[in-house]
mmCIF file of C-alpha atoms in Angstrom:
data_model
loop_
_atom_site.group_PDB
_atom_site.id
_atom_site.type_symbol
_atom_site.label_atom_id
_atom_site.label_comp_id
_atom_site.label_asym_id
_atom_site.label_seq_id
_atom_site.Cartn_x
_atom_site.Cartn_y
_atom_site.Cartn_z
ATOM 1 C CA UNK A 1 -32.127 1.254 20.886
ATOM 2 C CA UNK A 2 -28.294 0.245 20.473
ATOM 3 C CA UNK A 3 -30.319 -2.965 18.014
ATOM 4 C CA UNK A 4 -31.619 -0.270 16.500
ATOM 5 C CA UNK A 5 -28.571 2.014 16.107
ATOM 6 C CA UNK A 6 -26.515 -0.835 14.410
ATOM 7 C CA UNK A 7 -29.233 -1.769 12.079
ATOM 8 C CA UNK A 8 -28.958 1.856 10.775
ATOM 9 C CA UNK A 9 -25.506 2.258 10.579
ATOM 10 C CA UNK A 10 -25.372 -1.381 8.958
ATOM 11 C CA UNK A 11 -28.002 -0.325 5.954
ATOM 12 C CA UNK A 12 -26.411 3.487 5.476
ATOM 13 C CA UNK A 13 -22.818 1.162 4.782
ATOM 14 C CA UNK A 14 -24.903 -1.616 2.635
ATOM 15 C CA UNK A 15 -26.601 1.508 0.507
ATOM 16 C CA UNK A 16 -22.888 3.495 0.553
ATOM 17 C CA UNK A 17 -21.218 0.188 -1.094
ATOM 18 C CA UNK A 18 -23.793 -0.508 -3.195
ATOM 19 C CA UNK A 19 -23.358 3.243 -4.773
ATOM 20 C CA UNK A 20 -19.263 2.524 -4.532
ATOM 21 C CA UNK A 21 -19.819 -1.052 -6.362
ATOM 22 C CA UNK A 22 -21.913 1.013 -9.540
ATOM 23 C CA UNK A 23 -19.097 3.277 -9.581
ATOM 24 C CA UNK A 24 -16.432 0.718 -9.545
ATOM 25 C CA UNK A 25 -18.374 -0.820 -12.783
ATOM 26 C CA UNK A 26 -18.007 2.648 -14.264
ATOM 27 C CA UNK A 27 -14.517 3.500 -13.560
ATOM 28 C CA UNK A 28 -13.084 0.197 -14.753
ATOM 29 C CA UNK A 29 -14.288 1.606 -18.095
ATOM 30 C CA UNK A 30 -13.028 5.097 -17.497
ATOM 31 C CA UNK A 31 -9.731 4.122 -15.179
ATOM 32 C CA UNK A 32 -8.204 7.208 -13.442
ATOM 33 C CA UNK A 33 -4.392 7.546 -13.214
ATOM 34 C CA UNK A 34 -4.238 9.378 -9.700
ATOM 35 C CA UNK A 35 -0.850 7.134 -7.987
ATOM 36 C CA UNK A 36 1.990 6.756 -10.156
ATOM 37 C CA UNK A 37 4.635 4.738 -8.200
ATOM 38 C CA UNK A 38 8.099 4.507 -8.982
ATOM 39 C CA UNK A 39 10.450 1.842 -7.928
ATOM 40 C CA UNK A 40 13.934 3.692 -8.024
ATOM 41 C CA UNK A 41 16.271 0.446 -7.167
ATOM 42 C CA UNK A 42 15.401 -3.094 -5.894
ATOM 43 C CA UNK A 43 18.621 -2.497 -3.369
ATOM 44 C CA UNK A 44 18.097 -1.938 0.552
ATOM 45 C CA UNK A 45 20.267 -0.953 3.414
ATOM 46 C CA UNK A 46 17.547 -3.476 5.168
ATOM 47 C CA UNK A 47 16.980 -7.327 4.498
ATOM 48 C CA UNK A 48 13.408 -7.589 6.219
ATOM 49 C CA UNK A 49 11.965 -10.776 6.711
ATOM 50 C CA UNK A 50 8.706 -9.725 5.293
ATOM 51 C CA UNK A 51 9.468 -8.101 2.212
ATOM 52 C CA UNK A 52 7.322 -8.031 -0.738
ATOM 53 C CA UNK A 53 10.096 -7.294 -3.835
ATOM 54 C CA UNK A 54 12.541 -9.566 -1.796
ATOM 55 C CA UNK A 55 14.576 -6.210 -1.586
ATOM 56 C CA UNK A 56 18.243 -5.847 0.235
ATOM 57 C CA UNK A 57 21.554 -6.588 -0.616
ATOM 58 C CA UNK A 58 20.688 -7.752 -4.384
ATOM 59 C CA UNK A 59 21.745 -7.196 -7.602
ATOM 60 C CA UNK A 60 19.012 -4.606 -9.151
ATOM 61 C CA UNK A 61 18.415 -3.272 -12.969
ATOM 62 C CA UNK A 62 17.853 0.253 -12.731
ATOM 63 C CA UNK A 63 16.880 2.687 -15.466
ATOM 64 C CA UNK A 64 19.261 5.547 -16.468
ATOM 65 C CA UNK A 65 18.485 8.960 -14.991
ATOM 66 C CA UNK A 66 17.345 10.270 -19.119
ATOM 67 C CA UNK A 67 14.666 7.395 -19.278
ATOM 68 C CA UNK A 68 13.216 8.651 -16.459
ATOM 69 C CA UNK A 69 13.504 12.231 -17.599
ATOM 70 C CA UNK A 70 11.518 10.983 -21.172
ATOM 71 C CA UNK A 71 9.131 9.272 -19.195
ATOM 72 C CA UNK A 72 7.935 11.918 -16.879
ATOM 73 C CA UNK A 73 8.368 14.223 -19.872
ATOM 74 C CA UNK A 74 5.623 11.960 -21.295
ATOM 75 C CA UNK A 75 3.314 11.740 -18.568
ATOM 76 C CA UNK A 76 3.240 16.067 -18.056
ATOM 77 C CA UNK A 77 2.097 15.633 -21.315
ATOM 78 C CA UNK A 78 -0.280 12.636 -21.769
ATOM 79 C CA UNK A 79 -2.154 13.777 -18.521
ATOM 80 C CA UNK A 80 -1.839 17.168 -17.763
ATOM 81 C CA UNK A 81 -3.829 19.462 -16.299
ATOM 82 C CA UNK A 82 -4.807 16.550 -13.562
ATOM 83 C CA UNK A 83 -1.019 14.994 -12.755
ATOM 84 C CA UNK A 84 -1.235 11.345 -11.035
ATOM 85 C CA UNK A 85 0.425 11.412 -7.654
ATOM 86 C CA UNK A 86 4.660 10.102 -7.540
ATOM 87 C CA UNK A 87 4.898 7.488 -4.992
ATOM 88 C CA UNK A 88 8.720 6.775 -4.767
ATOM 89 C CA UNK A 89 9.479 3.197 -3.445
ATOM 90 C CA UNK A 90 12.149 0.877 -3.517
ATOM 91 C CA UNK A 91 13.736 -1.182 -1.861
ATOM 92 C CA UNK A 92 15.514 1.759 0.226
ATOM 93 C CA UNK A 93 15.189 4.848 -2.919
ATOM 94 C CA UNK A 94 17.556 6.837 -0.835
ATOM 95 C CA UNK A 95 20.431 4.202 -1.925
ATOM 96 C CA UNK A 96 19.700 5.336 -6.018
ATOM 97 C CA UNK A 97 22.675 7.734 -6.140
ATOM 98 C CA UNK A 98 20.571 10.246 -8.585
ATOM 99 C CA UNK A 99 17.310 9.778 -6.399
ATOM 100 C CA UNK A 100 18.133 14.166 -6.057
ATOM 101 C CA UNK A 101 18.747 14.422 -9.584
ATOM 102 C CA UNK A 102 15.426 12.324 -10.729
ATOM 103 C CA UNK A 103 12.816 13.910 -7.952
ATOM 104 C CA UNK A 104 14.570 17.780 -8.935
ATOM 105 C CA UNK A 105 13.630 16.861 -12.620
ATOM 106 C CA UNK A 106 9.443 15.995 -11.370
ATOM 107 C CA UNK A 107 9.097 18.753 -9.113
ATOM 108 C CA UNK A 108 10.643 21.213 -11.779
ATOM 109 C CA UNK A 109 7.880 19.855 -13.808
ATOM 110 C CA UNK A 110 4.942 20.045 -10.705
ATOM 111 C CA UNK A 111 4.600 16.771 -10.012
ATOM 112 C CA UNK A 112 3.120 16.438 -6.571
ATOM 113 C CA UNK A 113 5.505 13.469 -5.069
ATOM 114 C CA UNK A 114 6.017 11.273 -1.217
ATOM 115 C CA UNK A 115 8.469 8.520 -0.542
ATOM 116 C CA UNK A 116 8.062 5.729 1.305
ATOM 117 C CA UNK A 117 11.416 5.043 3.256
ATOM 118 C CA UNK A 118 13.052 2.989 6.635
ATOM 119 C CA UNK A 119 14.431 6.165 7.467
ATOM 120 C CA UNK A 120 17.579 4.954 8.524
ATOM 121 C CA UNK A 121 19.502 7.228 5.708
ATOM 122 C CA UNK A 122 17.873 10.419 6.546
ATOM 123 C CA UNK A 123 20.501 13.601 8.316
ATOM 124 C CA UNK A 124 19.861 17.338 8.119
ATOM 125 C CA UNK A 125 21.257 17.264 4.730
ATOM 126 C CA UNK A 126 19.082 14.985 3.148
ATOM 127 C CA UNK A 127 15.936 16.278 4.745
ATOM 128 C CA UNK A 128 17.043 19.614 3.126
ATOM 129 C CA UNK A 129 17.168 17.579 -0.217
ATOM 130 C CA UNK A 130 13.799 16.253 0.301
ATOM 131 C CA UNK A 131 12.602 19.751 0.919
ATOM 132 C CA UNK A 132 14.650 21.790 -2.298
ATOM 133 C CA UNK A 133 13.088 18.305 -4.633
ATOM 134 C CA UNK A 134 9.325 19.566 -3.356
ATOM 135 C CA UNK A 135 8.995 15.982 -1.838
ATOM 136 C CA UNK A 136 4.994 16.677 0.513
ATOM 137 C CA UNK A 137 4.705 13.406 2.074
ATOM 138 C CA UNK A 138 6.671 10.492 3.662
ATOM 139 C CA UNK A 139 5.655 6.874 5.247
ATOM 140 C CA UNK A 140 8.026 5.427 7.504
ATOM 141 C CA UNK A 141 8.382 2.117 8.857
ATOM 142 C CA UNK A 142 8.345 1.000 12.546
ATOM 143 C CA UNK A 143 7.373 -2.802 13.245
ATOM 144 C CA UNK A 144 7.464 -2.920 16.827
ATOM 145 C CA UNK A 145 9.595 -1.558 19.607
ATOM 146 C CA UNK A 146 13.546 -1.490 19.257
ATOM 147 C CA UNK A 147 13.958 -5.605 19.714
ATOM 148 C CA UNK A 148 11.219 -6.424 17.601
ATOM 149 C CA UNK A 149 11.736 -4.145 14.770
ATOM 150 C CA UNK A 150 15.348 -4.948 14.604
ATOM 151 C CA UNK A 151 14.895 -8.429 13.990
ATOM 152 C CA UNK A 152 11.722 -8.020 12.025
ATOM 153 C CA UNK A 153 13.815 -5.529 9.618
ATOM 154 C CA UNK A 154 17.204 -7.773 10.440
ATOM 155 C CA UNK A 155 18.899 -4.315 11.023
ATOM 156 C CA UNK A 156 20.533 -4.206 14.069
ATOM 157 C CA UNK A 157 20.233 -0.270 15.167
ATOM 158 C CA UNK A 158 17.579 0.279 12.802
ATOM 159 C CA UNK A 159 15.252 1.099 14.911
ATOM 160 C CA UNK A 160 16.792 4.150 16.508
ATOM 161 C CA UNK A 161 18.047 5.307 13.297
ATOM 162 C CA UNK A 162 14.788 5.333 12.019
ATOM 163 C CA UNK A 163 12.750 6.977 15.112
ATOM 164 C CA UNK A 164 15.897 9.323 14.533
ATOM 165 C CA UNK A 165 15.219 10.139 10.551
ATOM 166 C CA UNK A 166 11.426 10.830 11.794
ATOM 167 C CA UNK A 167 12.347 13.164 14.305
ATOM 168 C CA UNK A 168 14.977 15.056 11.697
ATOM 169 C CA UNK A 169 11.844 15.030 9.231
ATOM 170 C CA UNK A 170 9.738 16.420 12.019
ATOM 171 C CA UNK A 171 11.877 19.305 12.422
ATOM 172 C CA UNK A 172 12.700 19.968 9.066
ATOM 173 C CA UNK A 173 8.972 21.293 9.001
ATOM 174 C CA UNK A 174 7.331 18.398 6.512
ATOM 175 C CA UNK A 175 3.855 18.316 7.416
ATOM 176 C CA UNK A 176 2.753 14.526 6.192
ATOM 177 C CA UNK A 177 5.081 12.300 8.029
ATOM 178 C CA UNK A 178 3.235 9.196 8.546
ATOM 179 C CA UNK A 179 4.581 5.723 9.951
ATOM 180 C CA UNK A 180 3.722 2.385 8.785
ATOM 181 C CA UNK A 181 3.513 -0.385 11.045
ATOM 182 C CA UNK A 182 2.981 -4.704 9.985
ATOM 183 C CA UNK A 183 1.294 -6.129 12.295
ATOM 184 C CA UNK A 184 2.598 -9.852 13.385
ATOM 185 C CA UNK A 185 2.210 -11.585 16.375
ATOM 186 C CA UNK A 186 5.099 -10.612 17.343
ATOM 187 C CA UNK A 187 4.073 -6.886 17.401
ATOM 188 C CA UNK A 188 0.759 -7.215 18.440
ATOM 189 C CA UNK A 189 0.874 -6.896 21.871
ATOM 190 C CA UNK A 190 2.995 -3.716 21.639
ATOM 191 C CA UNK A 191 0.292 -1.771 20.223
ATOM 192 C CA UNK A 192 -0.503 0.044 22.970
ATOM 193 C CA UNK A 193 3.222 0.878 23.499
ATOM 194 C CA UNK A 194 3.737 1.836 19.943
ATOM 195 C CA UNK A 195 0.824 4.139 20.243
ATOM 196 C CA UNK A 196 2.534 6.292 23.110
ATOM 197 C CA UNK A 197 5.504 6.415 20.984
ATOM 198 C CA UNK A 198 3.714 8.090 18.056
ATOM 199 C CA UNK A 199 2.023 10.236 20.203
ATOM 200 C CA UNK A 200 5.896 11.403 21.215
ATOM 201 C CA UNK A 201 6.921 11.413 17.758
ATOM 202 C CA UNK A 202 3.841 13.898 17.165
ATOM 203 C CA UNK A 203 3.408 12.128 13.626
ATOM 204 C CA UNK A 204 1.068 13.389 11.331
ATOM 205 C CA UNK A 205 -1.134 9.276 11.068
ATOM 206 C CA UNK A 206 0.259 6.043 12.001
ATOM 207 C CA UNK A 207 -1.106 3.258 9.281
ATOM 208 C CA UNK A 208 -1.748 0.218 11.198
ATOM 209 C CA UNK A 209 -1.825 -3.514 8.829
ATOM 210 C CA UNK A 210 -1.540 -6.850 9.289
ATOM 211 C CA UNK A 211 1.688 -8.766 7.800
ATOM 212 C CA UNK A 212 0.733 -9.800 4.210
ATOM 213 C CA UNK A 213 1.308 -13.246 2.356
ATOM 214 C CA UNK A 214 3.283 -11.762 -0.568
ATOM 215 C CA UNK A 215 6.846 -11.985 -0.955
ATOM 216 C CA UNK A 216 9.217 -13.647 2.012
ATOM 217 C CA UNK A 217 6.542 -13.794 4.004
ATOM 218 C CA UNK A 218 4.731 -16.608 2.526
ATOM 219 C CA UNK A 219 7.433 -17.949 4.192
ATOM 220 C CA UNK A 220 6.717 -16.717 7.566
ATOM 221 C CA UNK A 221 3.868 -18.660 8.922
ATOM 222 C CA UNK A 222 4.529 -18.418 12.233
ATOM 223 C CA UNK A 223 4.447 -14.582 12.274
ATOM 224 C CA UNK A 224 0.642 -14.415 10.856
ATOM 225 C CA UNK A 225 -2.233 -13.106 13.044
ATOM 226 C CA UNK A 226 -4.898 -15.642 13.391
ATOM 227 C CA UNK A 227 -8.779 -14.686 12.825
ATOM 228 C CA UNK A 228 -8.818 -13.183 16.768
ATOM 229 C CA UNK A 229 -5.479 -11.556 16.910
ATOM 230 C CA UNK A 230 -6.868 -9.904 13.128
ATOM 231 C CA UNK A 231 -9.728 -8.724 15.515
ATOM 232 C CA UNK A 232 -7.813 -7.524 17.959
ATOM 233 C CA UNK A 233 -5.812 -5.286 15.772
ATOM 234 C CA UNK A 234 -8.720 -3.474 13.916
ATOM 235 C CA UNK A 235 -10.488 -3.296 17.306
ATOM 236 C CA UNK A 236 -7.500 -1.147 18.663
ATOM 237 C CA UNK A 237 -7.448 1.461 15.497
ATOM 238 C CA UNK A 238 -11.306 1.308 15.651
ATOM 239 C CA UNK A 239 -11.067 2.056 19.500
ATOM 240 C CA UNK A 240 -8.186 5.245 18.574
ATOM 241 C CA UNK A 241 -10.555 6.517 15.680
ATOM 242 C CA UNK A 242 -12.955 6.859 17.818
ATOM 243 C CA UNK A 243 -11.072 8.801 20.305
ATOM 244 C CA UNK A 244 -10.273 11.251 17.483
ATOM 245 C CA UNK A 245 -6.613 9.659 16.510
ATOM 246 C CA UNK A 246 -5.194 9.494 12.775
ATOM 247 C CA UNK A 247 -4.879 5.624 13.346
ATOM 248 C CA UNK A 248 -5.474 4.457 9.988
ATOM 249 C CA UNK A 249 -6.050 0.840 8.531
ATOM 250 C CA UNK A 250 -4.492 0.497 5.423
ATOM 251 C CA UNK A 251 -6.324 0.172 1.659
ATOM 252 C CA UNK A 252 -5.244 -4.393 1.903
ATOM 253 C CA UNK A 253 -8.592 -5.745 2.146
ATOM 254 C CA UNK A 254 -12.624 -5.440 2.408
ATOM 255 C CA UNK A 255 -13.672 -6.118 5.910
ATOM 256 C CA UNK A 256 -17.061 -6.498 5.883
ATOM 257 C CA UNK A 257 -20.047 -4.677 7.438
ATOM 258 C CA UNK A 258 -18.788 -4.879 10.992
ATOM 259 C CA UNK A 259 -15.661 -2.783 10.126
ATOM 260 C CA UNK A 260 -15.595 -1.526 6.748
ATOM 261 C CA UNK A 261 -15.841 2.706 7.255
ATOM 262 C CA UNK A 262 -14.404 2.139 10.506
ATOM 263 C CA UNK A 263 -11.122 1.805 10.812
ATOM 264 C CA UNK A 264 -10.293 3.939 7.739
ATOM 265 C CA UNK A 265 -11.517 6.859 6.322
ATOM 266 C CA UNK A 266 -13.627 5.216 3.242
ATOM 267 C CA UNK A 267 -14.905 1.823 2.592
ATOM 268 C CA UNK A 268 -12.426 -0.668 0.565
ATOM 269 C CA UNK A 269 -11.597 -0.227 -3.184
ATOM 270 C CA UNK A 270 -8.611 -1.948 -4.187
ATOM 271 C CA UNK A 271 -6.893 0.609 -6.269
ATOM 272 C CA UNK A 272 -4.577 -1.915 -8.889
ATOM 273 C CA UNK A 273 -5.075 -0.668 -12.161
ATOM 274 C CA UNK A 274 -7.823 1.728 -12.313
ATOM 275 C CA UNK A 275 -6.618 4.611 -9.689
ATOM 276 C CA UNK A 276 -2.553 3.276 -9.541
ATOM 277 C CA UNK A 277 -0.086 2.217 -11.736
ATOM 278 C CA UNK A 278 3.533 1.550 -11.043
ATOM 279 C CA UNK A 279 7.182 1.121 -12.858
ATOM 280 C CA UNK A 280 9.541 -1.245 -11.574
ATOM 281 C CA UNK A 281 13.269 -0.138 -11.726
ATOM 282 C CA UNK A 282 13.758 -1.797 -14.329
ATOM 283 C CA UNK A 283 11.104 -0.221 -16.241
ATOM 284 C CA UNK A 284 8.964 -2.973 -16.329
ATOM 285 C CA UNK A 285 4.877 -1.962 -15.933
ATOM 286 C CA UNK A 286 2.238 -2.830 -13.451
ATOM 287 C CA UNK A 287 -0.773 -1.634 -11.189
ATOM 288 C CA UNK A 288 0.430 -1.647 -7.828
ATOM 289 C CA UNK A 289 3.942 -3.661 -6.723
ATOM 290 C CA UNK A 290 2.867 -5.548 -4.173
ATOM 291 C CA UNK A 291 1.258 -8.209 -6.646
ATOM 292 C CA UNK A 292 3.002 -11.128 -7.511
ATOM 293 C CA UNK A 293 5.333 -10.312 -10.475
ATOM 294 C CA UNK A 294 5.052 -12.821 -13.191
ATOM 295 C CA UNK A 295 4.147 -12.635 -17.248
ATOM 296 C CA UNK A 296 0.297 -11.800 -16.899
ATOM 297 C CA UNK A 297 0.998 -9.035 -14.282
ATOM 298 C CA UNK A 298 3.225 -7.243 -15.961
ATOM 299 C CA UNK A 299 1.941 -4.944 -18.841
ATOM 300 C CA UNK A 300 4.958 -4.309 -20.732
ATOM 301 C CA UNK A 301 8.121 -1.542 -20.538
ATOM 302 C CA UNK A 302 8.578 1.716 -20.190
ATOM 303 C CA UNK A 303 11.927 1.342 -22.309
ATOM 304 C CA UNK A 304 9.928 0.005 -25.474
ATOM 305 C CA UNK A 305 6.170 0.395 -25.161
ATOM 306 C CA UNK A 306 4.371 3.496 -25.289
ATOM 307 C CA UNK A 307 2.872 3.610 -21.344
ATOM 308 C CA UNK A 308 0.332 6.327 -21.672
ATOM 309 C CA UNK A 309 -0.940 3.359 -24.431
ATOM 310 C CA UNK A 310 -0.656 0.597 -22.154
ATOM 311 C CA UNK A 311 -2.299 2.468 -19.102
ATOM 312 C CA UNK A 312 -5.448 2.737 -21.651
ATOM 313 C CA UNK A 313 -5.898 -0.536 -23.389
ATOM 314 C CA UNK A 314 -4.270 -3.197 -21.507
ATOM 315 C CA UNK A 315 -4.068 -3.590 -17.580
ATOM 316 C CA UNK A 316 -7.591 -5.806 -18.070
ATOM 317 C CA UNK A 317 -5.990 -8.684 -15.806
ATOM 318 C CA UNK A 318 -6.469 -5.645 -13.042
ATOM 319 C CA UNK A 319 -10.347 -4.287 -14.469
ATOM 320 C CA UNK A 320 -11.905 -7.486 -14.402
ATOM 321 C CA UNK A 321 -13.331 -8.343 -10.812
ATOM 322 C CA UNK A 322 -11.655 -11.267 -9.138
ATOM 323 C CA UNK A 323 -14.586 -13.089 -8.062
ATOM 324 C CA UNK A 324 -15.428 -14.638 -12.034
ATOM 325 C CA UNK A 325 -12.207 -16.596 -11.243
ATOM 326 C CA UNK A 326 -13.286 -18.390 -8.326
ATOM 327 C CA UNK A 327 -16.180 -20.278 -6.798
ATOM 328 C CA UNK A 328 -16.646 -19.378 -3.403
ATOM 329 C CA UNK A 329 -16.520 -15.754 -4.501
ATOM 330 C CA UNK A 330 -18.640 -16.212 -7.164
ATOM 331 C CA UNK A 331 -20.918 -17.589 -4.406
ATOM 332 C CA UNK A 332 -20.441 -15.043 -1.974
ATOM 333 C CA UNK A 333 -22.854 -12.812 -0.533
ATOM 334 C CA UNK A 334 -20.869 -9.819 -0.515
ATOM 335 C CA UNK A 335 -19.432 -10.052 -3.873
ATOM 336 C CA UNK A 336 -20.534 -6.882 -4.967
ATOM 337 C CA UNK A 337 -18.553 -5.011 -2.583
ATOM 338 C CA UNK A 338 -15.105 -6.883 -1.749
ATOM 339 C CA UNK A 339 -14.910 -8.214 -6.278
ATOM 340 C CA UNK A 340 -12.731 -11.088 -4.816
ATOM 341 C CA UNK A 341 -10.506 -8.780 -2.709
ATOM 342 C CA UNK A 342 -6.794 -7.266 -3.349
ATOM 343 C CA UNK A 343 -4.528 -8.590 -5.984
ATOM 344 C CA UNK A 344 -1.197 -8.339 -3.866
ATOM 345 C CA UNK A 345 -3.104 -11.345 -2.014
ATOM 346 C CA UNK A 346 -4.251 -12.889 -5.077
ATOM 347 C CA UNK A 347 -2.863 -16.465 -5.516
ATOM 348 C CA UNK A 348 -3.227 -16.595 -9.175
ATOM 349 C CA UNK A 349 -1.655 -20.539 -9.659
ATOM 350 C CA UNK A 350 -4.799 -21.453 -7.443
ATOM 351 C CA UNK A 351 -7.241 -18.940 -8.937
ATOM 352 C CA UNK A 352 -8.114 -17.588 -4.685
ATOM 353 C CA UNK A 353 -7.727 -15.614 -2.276
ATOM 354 C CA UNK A 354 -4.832 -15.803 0.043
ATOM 355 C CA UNK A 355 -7.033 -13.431 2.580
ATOM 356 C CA UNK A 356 -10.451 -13.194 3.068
ATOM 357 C CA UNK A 357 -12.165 -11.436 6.300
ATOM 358 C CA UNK A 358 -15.455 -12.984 5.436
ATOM 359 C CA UNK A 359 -15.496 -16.709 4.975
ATOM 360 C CA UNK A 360 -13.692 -19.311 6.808
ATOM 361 C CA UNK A 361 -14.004 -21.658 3.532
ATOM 362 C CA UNK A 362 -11.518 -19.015 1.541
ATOM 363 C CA UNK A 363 -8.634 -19.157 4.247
ATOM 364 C CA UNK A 364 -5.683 -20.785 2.480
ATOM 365 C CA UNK A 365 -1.851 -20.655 2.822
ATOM 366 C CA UNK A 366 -0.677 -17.612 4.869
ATOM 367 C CA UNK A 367 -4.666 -16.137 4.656
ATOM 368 C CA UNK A 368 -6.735 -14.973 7.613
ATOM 369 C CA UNK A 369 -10.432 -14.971 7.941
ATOM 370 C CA UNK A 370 -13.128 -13.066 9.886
#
C-alpha cells in the first residue's frame, strides 16, 4: 500500500511538471515582470564570508535619488495596472542615506515593496519608517546561533542585534517577517535549535537553504554540505512541513521527484528573467543578482537604455534553457523539468552546473549532488 502510495504521488508530480515545463516554453515567449529588485548600495555594516555581491566595507556606485524617481516613474507607466513586486537589497539598503526618501517616492506611487535586511540597523524609529514608506514584507538573516552567526556574518554582536531588529519589527505590527537561514556545516546541526528560536520569535516563515557557490563562497569549501548533510537539511523542513510549520526551502534548485513539492510550496522554476528582473546600484540591468556579473549577464543601464525595452527584447541569455549548453544535461532524464538548473549556480566559463541534486557526474567545484 505505502509502494502504492508513492507511485501515485510520484506520477501526480511527473504529470504536474510536465504541465509546469509546457508553460515554462510559453512564458519564455510571453515573460512576466512580477519581482523587480533593487540594489540600493553595494555597502554593508556586515563583511559575511559568504556573500554573493562581495558586499561590506567597499567603495559602491550608487544612482542619484531623481534616477530612481524617472525610473519608477517609468515602470507605473510601462506596466501598470499589474505592478511587478520591489524587492530592496543591498548590501545592507538601510546604510543608503535616502533609502526613506526613495521607498516614500514607490509607495506614493503603489508599488507593493519588502526588503531584505541583517537587521542589525533596525530601532523604533526606523521600523516606524518602514511602516509610513508602506514597506509589507521583510527577510532577515540568522545563520546559526550567536557564535556561529557572528563569525559566519564576521559581525561580532550581530547576532543579538539582529534577533533584536526582528523582535522591534514584530512589535511594530508587520505581518511578513520572515528569516533566512544558509545552511553550512557549520549550522547544520543547530537546526533543531534554530527552530525553537523561531518558534520564540513567532516569525511569520523561516526559509531554510543550503550555502551557495556564488560569490566568496566559492571560496569556502570547507563550509559546503556534502550529498548527506544536503539530505539531512531538506529532510528536517520536509519533516516541519509536515507538522504544519512555514519552514520553507528556498526557489535555488530542482530537487527531483523525491522532494520537489515537498519542502516548498510549488515545484522549482527558476525565476531569472522571465518572472524577475533586477538593477544594480549602479544602474546596471539583470534577472536576478545572485548570477555571476560579467558582460553577457548584464543587459544594459538604466541610466542610458530604455529598460521597459530591454526587459522585452533582450534578457535571451536568461529564456533559453540551460541544458542546450551542456552535455550531461542535454542527456539527462529530467531535463524537461530542472532546464539545466539556476543561473546564480551557473558556471558559465565551463558551460555546467555548479549544483545539481540529480547526478553525481554534474558535481563540480563547490556543487552538491543527490
Amino acid at each position: 500500500m505505502i509502494k502504492a502510495d508513492g507511485e501515485r504521488m510520484e506520477s501526480i508530480k511527473q504529470r504536474h511538471m510536465h504541465e509546469l515545463f509546457l508553460y515554462k516554453q510559453r512564458l519564455r515567449k510571453s515573460p512576466q515582470l512580477r519581482r523587480l529588485f533593487l540594489e540600493l548600495t553595494l555597502r554593508c555594516n556586515e563583511n559575511c564570508l559568504h556573500c554573493g555581491s562581495r558586499c561590506g566595507d567597499v567603495k559602491s556606485e550608487e544612482m542619484p535619488v531623481q534616477a530612481y524617481f524617472e525610473f519608477l516613474d517609468k515602470i507605473k507607466r510601462d506596466f501598470s495596472p499589474k505592478l511587478p513586486m520591489l524587492c530592496i537589497t543591498g548590501g545592507e539598503p538601510l546604510l543608503r542615506e535616502e533609502f526613506a526618501e526613495i521607498m516614500g517616492y514607490a509607495h506614493k506611487l503603489g508599488f507593493k515593496w519588502g526588503m531584505t535586511s541583517n537587521a542589525t540597523l533596525i530601532d523604533e524609529e526606523k521600523v516606524q519608517m518602514l511602516k509610513d514608506t508602506g514597506m509589507g514584507t521583510i527577510s532577515v538573516s540568522i545563520d546559526g546561533l550567536k557564535e556561529t552567526h557572528d563569525t559566519f556574518r564576521r559581525s561580532k554582536g550581530g547576532f543579538e542585534r539582529a534577533v533584536r531588529g526582528i523582535k522591534l519589527l514584530m512589535q511594530g505590527g508587520f505581518q511578513e517577517v520572515q528569516v533566512t537561514t544558509v545552511v553550512t556545516k557549520k549550522s547544520l546541526p543547530e537546526l533543531d535549535e534554530l527552530f525553537e528560536l523561531m518558534k520564540e520569535l513567532d516569525v511569520d516563515s523561516w526559509r531554510v537553504i543550503g550555502i551557495e557557490p556564488m560569490g566568496r563562497a566559492l571560496e569556502l569549501q570547507d563550509y559546503f554540505l556534502s550529498m548527506d548533510e544536503q539530505r539531512k537539511m531538506l529532510d528536517f523542513i520536509r519533516a516541519k512541513r509536515r507538522e504544519g510549520w512555514p519552514v520553507m526551502y528556498g526557489c535555488s534548485h530542482y530537487l527531483g521527484l523525491e522532494y520537489e513539492r515537498e519542502v516548498r510550496d510549488w515545484y522549482f522554476l527558476c525565476n531569472a528573467g522571465v518572472y524577475t528582473a533586477s538593477i544594480m546600484a549602479n544602474g546596471n540591468i539583470t534577472a536576478c543578482l545572485d548570477i555571476e556579473r560579467r558582460e553577457e549577464t548584464i543587459q544594459g543601464n538604466i541610466l542610458k537604455d530604455d529598460f521597459t525595452k530591454v526587459w522585452k527584447e533582450r534578457f535571451e541569455i536568461y529564456r533559453t534553457p540551460l541544458w542546450e549548453k551542456n552535455e550531461k544535461c542535454r542527456d539527462c532524464r529530467e531535463r524537461d523539468f530542472c532546464e539545466g538548473g539556476s543561473y546564480h549556480s551557473w558556471d558559465f566559463d565551463k558551460n555546467e552546473q555548479r549544483v545539481c541534486f540529480i547526478s553525481e557526474g554534474a558535481q563540480s567545484e563547490g556543487a552538491s549532488a543527490l
